[in-house]
mmCIF file of C-alpha atoms in Angstrom:
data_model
loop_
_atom_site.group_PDB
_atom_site.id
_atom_site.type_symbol
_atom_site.label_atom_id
_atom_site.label_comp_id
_atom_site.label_asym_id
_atom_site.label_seq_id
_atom_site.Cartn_x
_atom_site.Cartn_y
_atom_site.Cartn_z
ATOM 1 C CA UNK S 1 92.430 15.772 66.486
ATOM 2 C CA UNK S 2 89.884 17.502 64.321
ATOM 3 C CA UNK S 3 86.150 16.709 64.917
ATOM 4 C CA UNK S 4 84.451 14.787 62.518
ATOM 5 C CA UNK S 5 81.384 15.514 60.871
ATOM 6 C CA UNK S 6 78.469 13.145 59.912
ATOM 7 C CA UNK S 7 77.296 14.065 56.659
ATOM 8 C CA UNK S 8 74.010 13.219 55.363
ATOM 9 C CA UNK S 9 72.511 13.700 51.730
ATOM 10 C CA UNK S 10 68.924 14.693 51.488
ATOM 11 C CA UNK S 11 66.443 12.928 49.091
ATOM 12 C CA UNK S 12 66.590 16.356 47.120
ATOM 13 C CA UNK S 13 70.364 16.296 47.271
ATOM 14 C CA UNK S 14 70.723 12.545 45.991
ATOM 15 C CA UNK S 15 68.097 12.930 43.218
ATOM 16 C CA UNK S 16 70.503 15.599 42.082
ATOM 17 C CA UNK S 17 73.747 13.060 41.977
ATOM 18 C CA UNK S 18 71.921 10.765 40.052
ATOM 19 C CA UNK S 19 70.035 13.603 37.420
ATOM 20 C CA UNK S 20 73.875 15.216 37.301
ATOM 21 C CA UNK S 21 75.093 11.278 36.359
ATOM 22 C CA UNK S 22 72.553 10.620 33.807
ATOM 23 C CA UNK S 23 73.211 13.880 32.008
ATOM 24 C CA UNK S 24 76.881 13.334 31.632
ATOM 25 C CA UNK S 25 76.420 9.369 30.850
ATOM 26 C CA UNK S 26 73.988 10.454 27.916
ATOM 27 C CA UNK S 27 75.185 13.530 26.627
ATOM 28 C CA UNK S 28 79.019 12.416 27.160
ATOM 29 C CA UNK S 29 80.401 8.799 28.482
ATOM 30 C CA UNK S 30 79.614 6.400 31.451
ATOM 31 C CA UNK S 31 82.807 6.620 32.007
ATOM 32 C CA UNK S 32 82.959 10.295 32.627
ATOM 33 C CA UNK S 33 79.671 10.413 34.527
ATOM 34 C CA UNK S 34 80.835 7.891 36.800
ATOM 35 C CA UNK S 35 84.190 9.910 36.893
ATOM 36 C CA UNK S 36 81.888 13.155 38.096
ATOM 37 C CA UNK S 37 79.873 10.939 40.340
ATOM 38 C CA UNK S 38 83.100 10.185 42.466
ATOM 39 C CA UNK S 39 84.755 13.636 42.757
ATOM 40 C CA UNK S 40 81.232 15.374 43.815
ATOM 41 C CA UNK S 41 81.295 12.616 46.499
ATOM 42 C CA UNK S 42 84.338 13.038 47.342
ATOM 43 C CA UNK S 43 84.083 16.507 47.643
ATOM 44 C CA UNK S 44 80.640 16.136 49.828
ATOM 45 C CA UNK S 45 82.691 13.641 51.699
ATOM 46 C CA UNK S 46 85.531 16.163 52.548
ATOM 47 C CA UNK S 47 82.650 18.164 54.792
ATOM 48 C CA UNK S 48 82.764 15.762 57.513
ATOM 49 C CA UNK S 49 86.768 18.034 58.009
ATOM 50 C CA UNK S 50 85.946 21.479 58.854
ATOM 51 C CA UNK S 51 82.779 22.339 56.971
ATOM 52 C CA UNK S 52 82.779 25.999 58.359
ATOM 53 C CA UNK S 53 85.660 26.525 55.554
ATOM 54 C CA UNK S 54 83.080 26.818 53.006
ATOM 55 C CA UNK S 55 81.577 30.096 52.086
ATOM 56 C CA UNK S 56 77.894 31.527 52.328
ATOM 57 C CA UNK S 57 75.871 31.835 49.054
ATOM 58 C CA UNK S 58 75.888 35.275 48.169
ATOM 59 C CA UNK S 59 72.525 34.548 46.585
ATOM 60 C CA UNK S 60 71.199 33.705 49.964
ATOM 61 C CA UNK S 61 73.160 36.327 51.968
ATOM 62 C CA UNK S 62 71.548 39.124 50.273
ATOM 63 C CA UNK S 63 68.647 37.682 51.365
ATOM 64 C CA UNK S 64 69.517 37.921 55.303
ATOM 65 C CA UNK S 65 70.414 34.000 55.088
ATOM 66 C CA UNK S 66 73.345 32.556 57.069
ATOM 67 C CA UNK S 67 72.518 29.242 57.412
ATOM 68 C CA UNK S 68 73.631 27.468 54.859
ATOM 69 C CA UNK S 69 77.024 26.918 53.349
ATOM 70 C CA UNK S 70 78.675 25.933 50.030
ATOM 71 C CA UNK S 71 81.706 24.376 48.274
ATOM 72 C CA UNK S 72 82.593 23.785 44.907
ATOM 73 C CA UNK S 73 83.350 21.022 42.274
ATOM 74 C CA UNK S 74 83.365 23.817 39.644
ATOM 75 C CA UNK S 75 80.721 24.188 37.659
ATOM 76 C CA UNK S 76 78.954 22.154 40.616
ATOM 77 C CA UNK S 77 77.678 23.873 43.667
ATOM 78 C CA UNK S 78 77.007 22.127 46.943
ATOM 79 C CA UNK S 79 74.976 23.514 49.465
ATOM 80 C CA UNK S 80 74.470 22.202 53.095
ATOM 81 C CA UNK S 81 73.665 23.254 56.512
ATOM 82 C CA UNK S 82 75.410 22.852 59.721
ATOM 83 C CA UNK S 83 73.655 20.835 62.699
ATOM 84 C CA UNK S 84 75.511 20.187 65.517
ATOM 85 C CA UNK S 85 78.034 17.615 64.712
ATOM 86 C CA UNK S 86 76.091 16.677 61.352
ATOM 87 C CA UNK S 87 76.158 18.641 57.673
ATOM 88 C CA UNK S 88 72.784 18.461 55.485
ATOM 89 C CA UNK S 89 73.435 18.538 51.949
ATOM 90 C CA UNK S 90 70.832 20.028 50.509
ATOM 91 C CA UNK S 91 71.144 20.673 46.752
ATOM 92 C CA UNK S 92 74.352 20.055 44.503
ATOM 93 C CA UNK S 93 73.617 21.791 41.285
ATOM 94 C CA UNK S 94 75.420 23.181 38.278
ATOM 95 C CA UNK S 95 76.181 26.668 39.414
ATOM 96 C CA UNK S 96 75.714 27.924 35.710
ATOM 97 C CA UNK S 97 72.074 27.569 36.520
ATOM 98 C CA UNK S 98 69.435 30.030 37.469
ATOM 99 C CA UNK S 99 70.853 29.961 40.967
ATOM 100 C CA UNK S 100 68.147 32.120 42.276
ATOM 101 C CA UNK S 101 65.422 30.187 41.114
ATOM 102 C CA UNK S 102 66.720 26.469 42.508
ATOM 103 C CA UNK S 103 67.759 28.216 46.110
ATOM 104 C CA UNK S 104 64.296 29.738 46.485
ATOM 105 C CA UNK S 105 62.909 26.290 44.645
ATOM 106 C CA UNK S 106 64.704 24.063 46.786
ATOM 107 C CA UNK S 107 65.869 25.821 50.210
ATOM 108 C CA UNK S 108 63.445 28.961 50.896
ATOM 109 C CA UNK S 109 59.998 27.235 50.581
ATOM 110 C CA UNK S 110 61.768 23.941 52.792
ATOM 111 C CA UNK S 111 62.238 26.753 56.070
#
């Protein structure tokens, strides 16, 4: 039996849900924001399986950095860090965003 996981959303992490669901209720439907809300839990949900599947940011791996992880709800990006038996999600962004910027925003000046 595979270990599980306890997966935890930062402050950071769930003030980005709830800017992504406001977008997408305004600009498009509540119906579709809600609809986004549940597959990029979902998908944060699916860490507490084998979160060592998801790949390194190659935005932070240039840099050195091998802490932190990522998977996708495409265009979304989540990125966490593995502690023990628990996974910190720390930002889940639109990857068609300045990625640099929010990782050394959000990750590099939290170290």
């Amino acid at each position: 039996m595979a270990t599980r996981y306890e997966v935890l959303l930062t402050a950071g992490a769930e003030q980005d849900l709830e800017s992504i669901h406001d977008y997408i209720f305004h600009a498009d439907s509540p119906a579709n924001a809600d609809a986004v809300q549940d597959r990029l839990l979902e998908t944060v949900e699916n860490l507490s399986s084998f979160p060592e599947r998801g790949s390194h940011p190659k935005e932070l791996l240039a840099l050195g950095i091998k802490d932190y992880r990522q998977t996708f709800f495409k265009p979304y990006r989540v990125i966490y860090r593995i502690s023990g038996k628990q996974v910190f999600v720390y930002l889940i962004v639109d990857g068609r965003r300045d990625m640099p910027s929010v990782l050394a925003r959000r990750l590099l000046t939290a170290r």
